XYZ file of C-alpha atoms in Angstrom:
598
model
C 0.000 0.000 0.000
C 1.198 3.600 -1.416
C 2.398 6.217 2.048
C -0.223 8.006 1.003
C -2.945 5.628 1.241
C -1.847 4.568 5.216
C -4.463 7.029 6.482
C -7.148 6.467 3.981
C -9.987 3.861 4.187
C -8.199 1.701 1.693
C -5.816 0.706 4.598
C -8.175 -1.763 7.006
C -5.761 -0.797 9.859
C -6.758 2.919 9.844
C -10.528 1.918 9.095
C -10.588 -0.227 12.477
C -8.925 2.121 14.169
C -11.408 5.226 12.688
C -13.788 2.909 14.181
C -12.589 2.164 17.565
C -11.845 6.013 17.853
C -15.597 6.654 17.024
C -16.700 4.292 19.980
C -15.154 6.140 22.298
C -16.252 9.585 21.526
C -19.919 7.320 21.338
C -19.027 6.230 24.743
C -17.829 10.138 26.025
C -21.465 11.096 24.572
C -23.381 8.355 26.351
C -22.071 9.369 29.934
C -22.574 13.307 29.052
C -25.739 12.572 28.394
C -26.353 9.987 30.932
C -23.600 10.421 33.607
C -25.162 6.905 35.577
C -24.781 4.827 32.571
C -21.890 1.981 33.105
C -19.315 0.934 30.562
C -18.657 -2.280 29.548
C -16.806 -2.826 26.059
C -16.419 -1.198 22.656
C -14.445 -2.650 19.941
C -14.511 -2.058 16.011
C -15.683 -4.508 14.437
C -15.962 -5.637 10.563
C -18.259 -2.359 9.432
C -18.102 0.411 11.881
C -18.176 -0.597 15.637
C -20.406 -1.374 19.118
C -20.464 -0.286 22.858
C -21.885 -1.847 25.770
C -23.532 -0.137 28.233
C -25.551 -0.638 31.341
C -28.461 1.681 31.194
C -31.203 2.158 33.792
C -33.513 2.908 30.821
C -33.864 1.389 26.969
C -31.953 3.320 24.183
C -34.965 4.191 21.522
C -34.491 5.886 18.426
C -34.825 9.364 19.821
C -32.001 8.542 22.669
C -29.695 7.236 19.498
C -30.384 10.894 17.918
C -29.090 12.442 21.154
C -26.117 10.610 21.252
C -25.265 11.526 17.442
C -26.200 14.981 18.178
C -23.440 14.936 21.143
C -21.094 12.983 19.313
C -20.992 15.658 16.404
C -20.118 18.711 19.380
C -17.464 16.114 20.608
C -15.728 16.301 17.122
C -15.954 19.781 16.743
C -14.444 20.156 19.778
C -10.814 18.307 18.473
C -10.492 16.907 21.664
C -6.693 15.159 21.494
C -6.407 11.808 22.821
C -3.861 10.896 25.261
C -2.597 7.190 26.300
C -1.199 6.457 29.712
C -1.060 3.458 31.897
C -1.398 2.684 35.581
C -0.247 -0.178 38.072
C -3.094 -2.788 38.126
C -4.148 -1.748 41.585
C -4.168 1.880 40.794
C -5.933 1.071 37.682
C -8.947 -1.024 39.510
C -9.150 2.114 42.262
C -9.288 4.678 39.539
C -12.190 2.637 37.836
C -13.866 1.572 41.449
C -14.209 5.822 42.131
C -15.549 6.143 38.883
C -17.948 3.519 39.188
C -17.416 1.291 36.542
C -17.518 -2.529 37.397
C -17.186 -3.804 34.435
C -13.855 -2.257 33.564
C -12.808 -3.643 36.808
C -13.639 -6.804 36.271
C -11.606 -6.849 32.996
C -8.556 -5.204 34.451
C -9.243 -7.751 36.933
C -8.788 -11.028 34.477
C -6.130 -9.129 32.730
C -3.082 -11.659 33.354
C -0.061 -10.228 35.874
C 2.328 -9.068 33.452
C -0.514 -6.938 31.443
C 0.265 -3.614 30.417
C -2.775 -1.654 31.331
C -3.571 1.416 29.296
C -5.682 4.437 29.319
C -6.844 6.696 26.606
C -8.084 10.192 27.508
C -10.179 12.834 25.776
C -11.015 16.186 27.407
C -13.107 14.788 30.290
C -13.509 11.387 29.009
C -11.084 8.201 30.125
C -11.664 4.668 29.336
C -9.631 1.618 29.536
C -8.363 0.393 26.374
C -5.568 -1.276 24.317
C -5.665 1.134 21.508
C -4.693 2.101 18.999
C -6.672 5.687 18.384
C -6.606 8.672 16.004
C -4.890 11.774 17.304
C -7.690 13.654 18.053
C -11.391 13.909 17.953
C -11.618 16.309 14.938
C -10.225 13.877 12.814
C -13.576 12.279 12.723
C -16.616 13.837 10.209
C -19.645 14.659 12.615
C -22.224 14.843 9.971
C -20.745 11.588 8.544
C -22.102 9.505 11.838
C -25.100 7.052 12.074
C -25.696 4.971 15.019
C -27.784 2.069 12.696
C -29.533 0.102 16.264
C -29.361 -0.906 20.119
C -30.408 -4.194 21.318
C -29.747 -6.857 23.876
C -26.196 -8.192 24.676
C -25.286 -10.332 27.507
C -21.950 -9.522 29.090
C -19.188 -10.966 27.759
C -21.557 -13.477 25.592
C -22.732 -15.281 28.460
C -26.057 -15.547 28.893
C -26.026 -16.473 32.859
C -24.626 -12.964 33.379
C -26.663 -9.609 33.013
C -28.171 -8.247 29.481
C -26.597 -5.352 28.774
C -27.359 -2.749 25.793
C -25.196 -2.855 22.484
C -25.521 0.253 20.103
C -23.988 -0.021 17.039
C -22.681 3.015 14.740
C -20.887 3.402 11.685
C -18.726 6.324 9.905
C -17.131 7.150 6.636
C -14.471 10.252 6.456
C -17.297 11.726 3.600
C -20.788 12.254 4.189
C -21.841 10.982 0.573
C -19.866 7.829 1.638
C -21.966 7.545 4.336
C -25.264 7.919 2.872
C -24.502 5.279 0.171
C -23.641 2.849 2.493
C -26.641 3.111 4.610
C -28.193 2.990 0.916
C -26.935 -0.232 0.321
C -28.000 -1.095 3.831
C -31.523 -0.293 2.859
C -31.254 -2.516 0.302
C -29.812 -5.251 1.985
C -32.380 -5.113 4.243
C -34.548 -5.794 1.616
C -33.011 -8.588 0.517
C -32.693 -9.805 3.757
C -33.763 -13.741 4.071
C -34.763 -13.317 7.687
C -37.410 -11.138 5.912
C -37.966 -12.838 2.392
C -37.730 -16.050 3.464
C -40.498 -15.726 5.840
C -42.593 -13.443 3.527
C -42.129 -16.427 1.000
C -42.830 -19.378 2.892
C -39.657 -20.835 3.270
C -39.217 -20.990 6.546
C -40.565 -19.658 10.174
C -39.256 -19.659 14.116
C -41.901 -20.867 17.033
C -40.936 -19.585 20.573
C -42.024 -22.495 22.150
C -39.781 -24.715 19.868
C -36.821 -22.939 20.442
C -34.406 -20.401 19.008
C -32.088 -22.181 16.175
C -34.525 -24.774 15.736
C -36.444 -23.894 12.211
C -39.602 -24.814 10.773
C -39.140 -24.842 7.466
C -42.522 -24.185 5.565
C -43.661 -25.913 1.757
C -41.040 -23.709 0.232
C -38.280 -24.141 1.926
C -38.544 -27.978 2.498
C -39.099 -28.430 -1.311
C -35.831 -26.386 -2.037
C -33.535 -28.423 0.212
C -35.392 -31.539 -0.961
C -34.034 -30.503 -4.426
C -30.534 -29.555 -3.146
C -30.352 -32.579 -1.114
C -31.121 -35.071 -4.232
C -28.856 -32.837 -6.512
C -25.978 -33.332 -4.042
C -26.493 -36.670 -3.604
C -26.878 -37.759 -6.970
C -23.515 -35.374 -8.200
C -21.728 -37.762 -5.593
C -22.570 -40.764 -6.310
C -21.822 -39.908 -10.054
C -18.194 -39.062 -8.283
C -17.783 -42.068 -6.223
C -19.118 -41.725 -2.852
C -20.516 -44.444 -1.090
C -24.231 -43.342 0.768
C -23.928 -43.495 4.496
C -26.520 -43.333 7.180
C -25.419 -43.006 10.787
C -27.072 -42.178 14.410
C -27.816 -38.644 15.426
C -26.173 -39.769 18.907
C -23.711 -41.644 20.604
C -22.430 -42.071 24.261
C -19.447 -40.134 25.145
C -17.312 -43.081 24.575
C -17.690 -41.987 20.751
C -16.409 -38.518 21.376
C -13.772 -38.872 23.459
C -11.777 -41.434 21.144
C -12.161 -38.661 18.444
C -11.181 -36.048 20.969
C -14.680 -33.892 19.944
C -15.633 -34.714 24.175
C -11.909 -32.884 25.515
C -12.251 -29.901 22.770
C -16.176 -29.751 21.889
C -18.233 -30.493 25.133
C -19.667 -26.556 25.354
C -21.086 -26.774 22.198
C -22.817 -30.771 22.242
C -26.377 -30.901 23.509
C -25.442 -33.825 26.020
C -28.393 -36.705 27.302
C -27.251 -37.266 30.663
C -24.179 -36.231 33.515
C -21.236 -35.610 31.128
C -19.379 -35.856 34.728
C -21.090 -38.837 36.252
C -18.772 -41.603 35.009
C -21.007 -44.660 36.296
C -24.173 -43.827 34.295
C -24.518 -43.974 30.263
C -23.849 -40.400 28.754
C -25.062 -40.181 25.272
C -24.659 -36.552 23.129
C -26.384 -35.289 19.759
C -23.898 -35.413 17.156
C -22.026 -31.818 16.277
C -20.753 -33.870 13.316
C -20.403 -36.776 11.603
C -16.670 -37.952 11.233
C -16.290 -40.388 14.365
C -19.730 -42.184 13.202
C -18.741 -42.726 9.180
C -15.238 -44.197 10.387
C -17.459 -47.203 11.706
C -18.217 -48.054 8.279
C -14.085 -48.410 7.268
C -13.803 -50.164 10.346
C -16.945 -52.684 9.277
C -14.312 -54.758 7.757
C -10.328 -55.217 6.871
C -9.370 -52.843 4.663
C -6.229 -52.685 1.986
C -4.870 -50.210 -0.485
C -7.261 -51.845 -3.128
C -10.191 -50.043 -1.247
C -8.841 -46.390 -1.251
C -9.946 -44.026 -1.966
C -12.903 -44.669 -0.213
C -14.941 -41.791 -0.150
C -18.125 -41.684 2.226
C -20.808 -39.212 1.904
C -24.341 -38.539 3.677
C -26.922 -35.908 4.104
C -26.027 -35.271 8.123
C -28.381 -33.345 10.478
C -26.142 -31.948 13.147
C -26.991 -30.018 16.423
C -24.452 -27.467 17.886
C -25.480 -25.209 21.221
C -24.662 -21.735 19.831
C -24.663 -19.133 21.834
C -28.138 -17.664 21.792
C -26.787 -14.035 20.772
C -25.279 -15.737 17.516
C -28.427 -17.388 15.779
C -29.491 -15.516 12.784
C -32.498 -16.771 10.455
C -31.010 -20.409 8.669
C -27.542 -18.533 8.185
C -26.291 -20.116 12.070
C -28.809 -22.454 13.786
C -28.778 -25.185 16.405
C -30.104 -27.475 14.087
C -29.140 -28.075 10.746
C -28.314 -30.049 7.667
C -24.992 -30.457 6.103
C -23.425 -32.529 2.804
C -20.729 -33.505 4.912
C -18.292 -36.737 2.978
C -15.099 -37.957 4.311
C -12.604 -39.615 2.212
C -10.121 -42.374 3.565
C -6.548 -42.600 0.991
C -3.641 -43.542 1.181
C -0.825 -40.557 0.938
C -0.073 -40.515 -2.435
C -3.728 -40.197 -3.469
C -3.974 -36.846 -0.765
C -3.283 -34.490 -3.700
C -5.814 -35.855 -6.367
C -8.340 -35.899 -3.786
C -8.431 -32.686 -2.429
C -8.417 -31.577 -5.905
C -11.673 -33.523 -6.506
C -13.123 -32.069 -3.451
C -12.179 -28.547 -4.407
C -13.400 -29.328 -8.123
C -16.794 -30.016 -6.433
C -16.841 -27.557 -4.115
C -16.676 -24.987 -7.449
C -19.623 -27.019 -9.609
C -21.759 -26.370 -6.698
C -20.875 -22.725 -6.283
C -20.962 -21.858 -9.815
C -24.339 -23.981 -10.686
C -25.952 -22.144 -7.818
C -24.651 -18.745 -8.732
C -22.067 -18.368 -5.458
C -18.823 -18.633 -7.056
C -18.443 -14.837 -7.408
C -19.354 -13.948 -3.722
C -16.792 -16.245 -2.281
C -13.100 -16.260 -0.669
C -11.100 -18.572 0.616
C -9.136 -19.090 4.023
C -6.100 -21.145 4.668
C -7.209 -21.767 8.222
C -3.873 -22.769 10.591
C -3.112 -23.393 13.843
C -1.960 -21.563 16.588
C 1.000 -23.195 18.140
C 0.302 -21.088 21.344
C -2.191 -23.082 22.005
C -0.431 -26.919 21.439
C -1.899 -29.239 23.520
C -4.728 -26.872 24.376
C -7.176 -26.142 21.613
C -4.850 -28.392 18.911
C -3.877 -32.137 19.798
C -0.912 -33.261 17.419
C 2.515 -32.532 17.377
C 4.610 -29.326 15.892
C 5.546 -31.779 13.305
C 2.628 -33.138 12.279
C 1.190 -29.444 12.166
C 3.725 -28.447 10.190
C 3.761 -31.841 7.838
C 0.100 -31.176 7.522
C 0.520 -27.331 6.729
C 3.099 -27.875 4.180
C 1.656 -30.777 2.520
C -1.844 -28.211 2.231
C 0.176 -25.307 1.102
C 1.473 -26.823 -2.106
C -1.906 -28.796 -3.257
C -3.383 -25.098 -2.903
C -0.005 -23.437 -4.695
C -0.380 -26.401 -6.986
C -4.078 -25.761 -7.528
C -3.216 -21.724 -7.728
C -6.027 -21.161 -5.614
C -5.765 -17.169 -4.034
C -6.048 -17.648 -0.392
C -6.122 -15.500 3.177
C -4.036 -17.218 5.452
C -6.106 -17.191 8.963
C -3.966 -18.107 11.830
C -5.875 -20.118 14.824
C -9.004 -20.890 12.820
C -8.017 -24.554 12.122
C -9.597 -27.710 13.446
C -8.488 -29.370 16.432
C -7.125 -32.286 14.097
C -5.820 -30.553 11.050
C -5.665 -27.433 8.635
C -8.598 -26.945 6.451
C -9.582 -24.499 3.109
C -12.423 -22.623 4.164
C -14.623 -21.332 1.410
C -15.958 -18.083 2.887
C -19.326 -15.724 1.884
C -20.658 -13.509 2.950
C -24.404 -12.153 3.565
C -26.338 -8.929 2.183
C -24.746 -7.349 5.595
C -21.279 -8.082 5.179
C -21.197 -10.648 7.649
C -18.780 -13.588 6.670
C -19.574 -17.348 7.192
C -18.024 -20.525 5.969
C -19.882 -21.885 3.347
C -17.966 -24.890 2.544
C -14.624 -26.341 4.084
C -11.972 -29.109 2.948
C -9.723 -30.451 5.798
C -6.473 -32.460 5.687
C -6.967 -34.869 8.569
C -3.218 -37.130 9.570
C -4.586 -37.459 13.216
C -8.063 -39.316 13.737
C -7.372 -42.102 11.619
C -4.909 -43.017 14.148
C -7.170 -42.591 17.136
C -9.543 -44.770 15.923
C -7.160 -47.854 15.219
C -7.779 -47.643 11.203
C -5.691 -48.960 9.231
C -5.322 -50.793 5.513
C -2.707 -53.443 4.514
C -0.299 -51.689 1.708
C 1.112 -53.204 -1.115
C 4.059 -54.090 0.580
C 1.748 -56.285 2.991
C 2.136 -54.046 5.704
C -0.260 -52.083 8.154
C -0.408 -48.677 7.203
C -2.205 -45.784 8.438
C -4.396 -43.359 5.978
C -5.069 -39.755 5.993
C -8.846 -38.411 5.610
C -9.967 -35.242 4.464
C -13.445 -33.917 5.963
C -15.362 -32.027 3.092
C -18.083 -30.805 2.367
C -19.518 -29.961 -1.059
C -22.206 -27.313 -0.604
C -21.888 -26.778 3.063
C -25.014 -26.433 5.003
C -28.417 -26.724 3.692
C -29.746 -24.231 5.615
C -27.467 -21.758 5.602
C -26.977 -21.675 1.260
C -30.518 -21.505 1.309
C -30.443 -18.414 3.092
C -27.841 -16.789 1.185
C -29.860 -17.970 -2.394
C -32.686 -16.296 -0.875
C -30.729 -13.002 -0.155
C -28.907 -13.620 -3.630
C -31.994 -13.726 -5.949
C -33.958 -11.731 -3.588
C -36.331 -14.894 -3.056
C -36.479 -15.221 -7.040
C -34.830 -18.751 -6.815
C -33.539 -20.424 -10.036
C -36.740 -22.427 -11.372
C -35.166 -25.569 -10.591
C -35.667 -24.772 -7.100
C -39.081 -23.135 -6.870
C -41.711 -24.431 -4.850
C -43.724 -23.525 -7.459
C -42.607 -23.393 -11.146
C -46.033 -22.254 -12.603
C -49.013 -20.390 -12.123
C -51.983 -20.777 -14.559
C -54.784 -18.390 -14.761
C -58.186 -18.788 -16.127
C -59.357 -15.617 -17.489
C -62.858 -16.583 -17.383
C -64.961 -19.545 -16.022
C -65.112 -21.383 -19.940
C -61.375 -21.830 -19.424
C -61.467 -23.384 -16.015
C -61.011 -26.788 -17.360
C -59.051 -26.017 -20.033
C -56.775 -24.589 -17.391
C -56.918 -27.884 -15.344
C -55.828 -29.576 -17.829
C -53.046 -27.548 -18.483
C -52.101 -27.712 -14.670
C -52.386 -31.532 -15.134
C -49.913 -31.782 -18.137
C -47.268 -30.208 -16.269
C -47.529 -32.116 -13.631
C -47.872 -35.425 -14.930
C -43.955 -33.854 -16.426
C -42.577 -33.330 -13.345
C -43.325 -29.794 -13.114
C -44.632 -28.095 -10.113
C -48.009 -26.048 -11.241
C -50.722 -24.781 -9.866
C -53.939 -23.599 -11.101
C -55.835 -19.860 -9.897
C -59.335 -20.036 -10.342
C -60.606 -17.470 -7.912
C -63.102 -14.903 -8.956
C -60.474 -11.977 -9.049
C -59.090 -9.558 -11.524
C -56.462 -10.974 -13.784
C -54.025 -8.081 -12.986
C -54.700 -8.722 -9.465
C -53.812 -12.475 -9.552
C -50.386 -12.153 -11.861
C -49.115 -9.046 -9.341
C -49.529 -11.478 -6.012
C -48.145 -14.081 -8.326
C -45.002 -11.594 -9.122
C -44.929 -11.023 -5.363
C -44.776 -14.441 -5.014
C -41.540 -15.093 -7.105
C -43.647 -17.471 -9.393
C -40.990 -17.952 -11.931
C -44.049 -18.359 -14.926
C -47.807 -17.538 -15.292
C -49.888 -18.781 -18.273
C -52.799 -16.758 -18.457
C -55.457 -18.956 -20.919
C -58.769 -17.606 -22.276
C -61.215 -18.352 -25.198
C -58.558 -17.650 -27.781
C -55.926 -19.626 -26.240
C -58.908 -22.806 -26.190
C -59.186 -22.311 -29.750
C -55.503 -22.030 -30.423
C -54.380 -24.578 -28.468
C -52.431 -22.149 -26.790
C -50.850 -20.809 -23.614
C -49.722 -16.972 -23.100
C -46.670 -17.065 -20.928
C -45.801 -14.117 -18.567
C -42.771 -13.973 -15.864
C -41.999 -12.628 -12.253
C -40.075 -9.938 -14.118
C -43.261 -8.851 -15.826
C -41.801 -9.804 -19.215
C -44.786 -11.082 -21.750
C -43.705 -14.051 -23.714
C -46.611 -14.146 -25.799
C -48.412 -17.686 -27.245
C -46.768 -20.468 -27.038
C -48.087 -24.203 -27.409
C -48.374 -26.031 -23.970
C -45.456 -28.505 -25.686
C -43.046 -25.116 -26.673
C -43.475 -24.190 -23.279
C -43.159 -27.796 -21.145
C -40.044 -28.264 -23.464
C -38.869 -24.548 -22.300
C -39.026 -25.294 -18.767
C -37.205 -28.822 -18.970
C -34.342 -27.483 -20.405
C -34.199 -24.737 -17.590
C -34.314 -26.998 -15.218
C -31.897 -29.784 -16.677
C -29.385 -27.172 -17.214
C -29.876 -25.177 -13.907
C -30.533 -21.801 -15.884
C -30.133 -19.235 -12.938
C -31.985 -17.077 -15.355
C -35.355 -16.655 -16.799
């Protein structure tokens, strides 16, 4: 990056710390305002930035336009900011006398050798690491917007008290801001926690749960198509079909080490601590259960690859202030595979996988939106949050680095977001907010095998070990669901419609003509329906448009004595007559080739 870019927006450095600096003149505004409102944290964050506080009251709209208004004086004032540090006790006293317990408590779990810092602006002090801008001018006030508040428990834990998060955003121009919070508007619009239950593909009951979906006729029907897809493309690639439990007793878990490193995040049946009594767990994945099916029999190199796929329905306990819509649930379906091979296959495999991964992404229109992550270990945290040795880390690393050089995939390198077992290519997206998720994931596993006593007899006759790599080649049903929602704006590909056509009588001669019509579609496989209420035409192809009905053919007495259909779309395009035939053939081929378009 050019010098004179470092304190520009281009450089993500000075944008987070732009950010951070606007959090704390949020903060200074807050207690101005409010002088018996606590503190608890406020960090930048991916777009713009948050602060906890402890409020006696709930921040509403008109309390977020105070703070802006305040926030704006506080920049015109070019109040410089000043770092200092203080002696851990001196530190918890000077945050005691200004009543703030939750800065206590962190300088408290700060560890011994911490260097505890301050940052200071005209009346204003609050603990931080840093780093800030200079001063307070360097931020635009009319180039603010604090976008919501809502619940947060402290520090994510929802045994301790709900606090109140409000987020803001900021952009050195005002016109910057104001298309940003643009696109945001449009976002929201695409939004599939919106859409998707507009359209029927999916709802939330309180007394189910929070997570835990229902999805509705449209939703089911497009991860019934998905699912089939999938599972078709891999048999046609050489994956054997697997079924396995949804549980297991902890015996399961702790051979594959998921019981030592996953426990806080398995919904567990039973006294996980209570070692004379059966302990059984919903599965968070699926690995430990497919290796049962190697381990149905002696194995030798003849058998490898052996590649194992199924349609898994996993449960992980997320934390409740992390569920969004079908994007991160407690529940959920994944195309999860493992493949056990021999070494010298590792390359070729991976490549398969990856080659995979790609067909799914591009037939489903995803390939653009998505980045991927050469997720590593931290070797801080050996023996801790990673079981294996330095060298097989490194073996493992090395080995993944050149099948990705080799491959000349561009990747992020992202240090400490490995799996406990092995390094993995993450294939990251994100949604209409900017929020990134993994979408799919490929993992080099040299670890598990070993844990679980497989093994296959080589060509030399001897007992060998094999690696597996943990893939998955569309990710999570759910969650790509979600994002084709917020991608098409709930105009999914026909293919995946719940319903492909609409047809619409214009008067009550045609009715049966129109049945008909609704019955030669489906007898072809295609998902119709027929309208025959009593209402205005232009009243039944708008709800129909609303809808996302990919096609309407409206029929009247002209189309009965033509033998004709006239063919509309959801983008209000007129395709004029067509024969039912032109028009069943027209759809087929859409659907056989996946046509993303109309």
């Amino acid at each position: 990056m050019s010098e004179e870019n470092i304190y520009t927006f281009e450089n993500p450095e000075y944008r987070k710390t732009y950010w951070h600096t606007c959090s704390h003149v949020m903060a200074q505004a807050v207690k101005r305002l409010w002088p018996e409102v606590q503190l608890a944290i406020g960090p930048a964050i991916d777009e713009g930035w948050y602060y906890d506080f402890d409020a006696p009251f709930a921040f509403t709209p008109e309390h977020l336009a105070q703070i802006e208004g305040e926030m704006k004086k506080i920049c015109k004032e070019r109040l410089h900011l000043e770092r200092s540090e203080k002696p851990r006790a001196e530190a918890i006293a000077y945050m005691q006398e200004k009543n703030e317990p939750y800065k206590v408590e962190l300088i408290e779990d700060l560890p011994e050798d911490a260097v505890i810092s301050f940052y200071t602006q005209g009346e204003f002090t609050d603990l931080c690491a840093g780093p800030h801008l200079d001063s307070t001018g360097r931020i635009k006030g009319n180039a603010i917007k604090l976008t919501q508040s809502c619940g947060a428990y402290w520090r994510g834990d929802s045994n301790r008290k709900m606090l109140q998060r409000i987020y803001g955003i900021a952009f050195p121009k005002k016109d910057e801001l104001e298309e940003y919070l643009h696109k945001q508007e449009e976002a929201r619009k695409r939004d599939h926690n919106k859409l998707g239950r507009e359209l029927d593909y999916f709802t939330t009951v309180d007394c189910i749960g929070q997570g835990l979906p229902i999805m509705l006729p449209n939703g089911a029907r497009a991860i019934q198509l998905l699912q089939r897809w999938i599972e078709d493309e891999e048999q046609k690639r050489g994956y054997i079909l697997t079924k396995t439990p949804l549980m297991a007793k902890s015996d399961l878990y702790k051979i594959s080490g998921h019981w030592d490193h996953y426990l806080d995040g398995m919904f567990v049946l039973g006294d996980p601590h209570d070692e004379t009594k059966e302990c059984f767990a919903l599965r968070p994945m699926t690995c430990p259960f497919q290796y049962q099916v190697y381990l149905n029999k002696a194995r030798s190199y003849r058998d490898l690859p052996m590649r194992l796929g199924e349609t898994s329905t996993l449960f992980r306990n997320e934390d409740s202030g992390e569920m969004h819509g079908l994007i991160r649930v407690r529940q959920f379906t994944i195309s999860e595979g493992h493949i056990v091979l021999r070494p010298d296959q590792l390359e070729e495999e991976f490549k398969n996988c990856l080659d995979l991964a790609n067909y799914c992404m591009e037939t489903l229109g995803l390939k653009e939106d998505c980045s991927f992550r050469f997720s590593q270990w931290d070797p801080a945290k050996a023996g801790i949050k990673y079981e294996g040795t330095a060298e097989q880390w490194d073996l493992a690393q090395a080995t993944m680095k050149t099948i990705l050089d080799d491959l000349g995939v561009h990747y992020e390198v992202g240090i400490d977001e490995a799996a406990f077992y092995g390094p993995k290519l993450d294939i990251q997206i994100k949604n209409v907010f900017g929020k990134e998720d993994t979408l799919i994931t490929i993992q080099i596993d040299m670890l598990l095998a070993q844990k679980f006593g497989m093994e296959y007899t080589d060509t030399d006759g001897q007992k060998k070990t094999p690696y597996i790599i943990h893939r998955t080649s569309m990710g999570c049903y759910e969650r790509t669901l979600a994002l084709l929602i917020e991608k098409y704006a709930g105009a999914l590909p026909l293919w995946l419609m719940g319903t492909q056509v609409k047809v619409m009588p214009i008067t009550d001669r045609a009715h049966e003509y129109a049945k008909g019509l609704v019955q030669k579609l489906k007898d072809a496989g295609i998902r119709a329906e027929g309208d025959y209420r009593s209402e205005k035409l232009g009243y039944k192809i708008r709800e129909a448009q609303m809808q996302k009905i990919p096609y309407m053919l409206v029929v009247g007495d002209r189309d009965m004595e033509n033998g004709t259909v006239s063919v509309r779309t959801r983008k209000g395009d007129d395709l004029g007559a067509m024969t039912p035939d032109e028009f069943l053939a027209k759809c087929l081929m859409e659907i056989a080739t996946k046509n993303k378009e109309l």
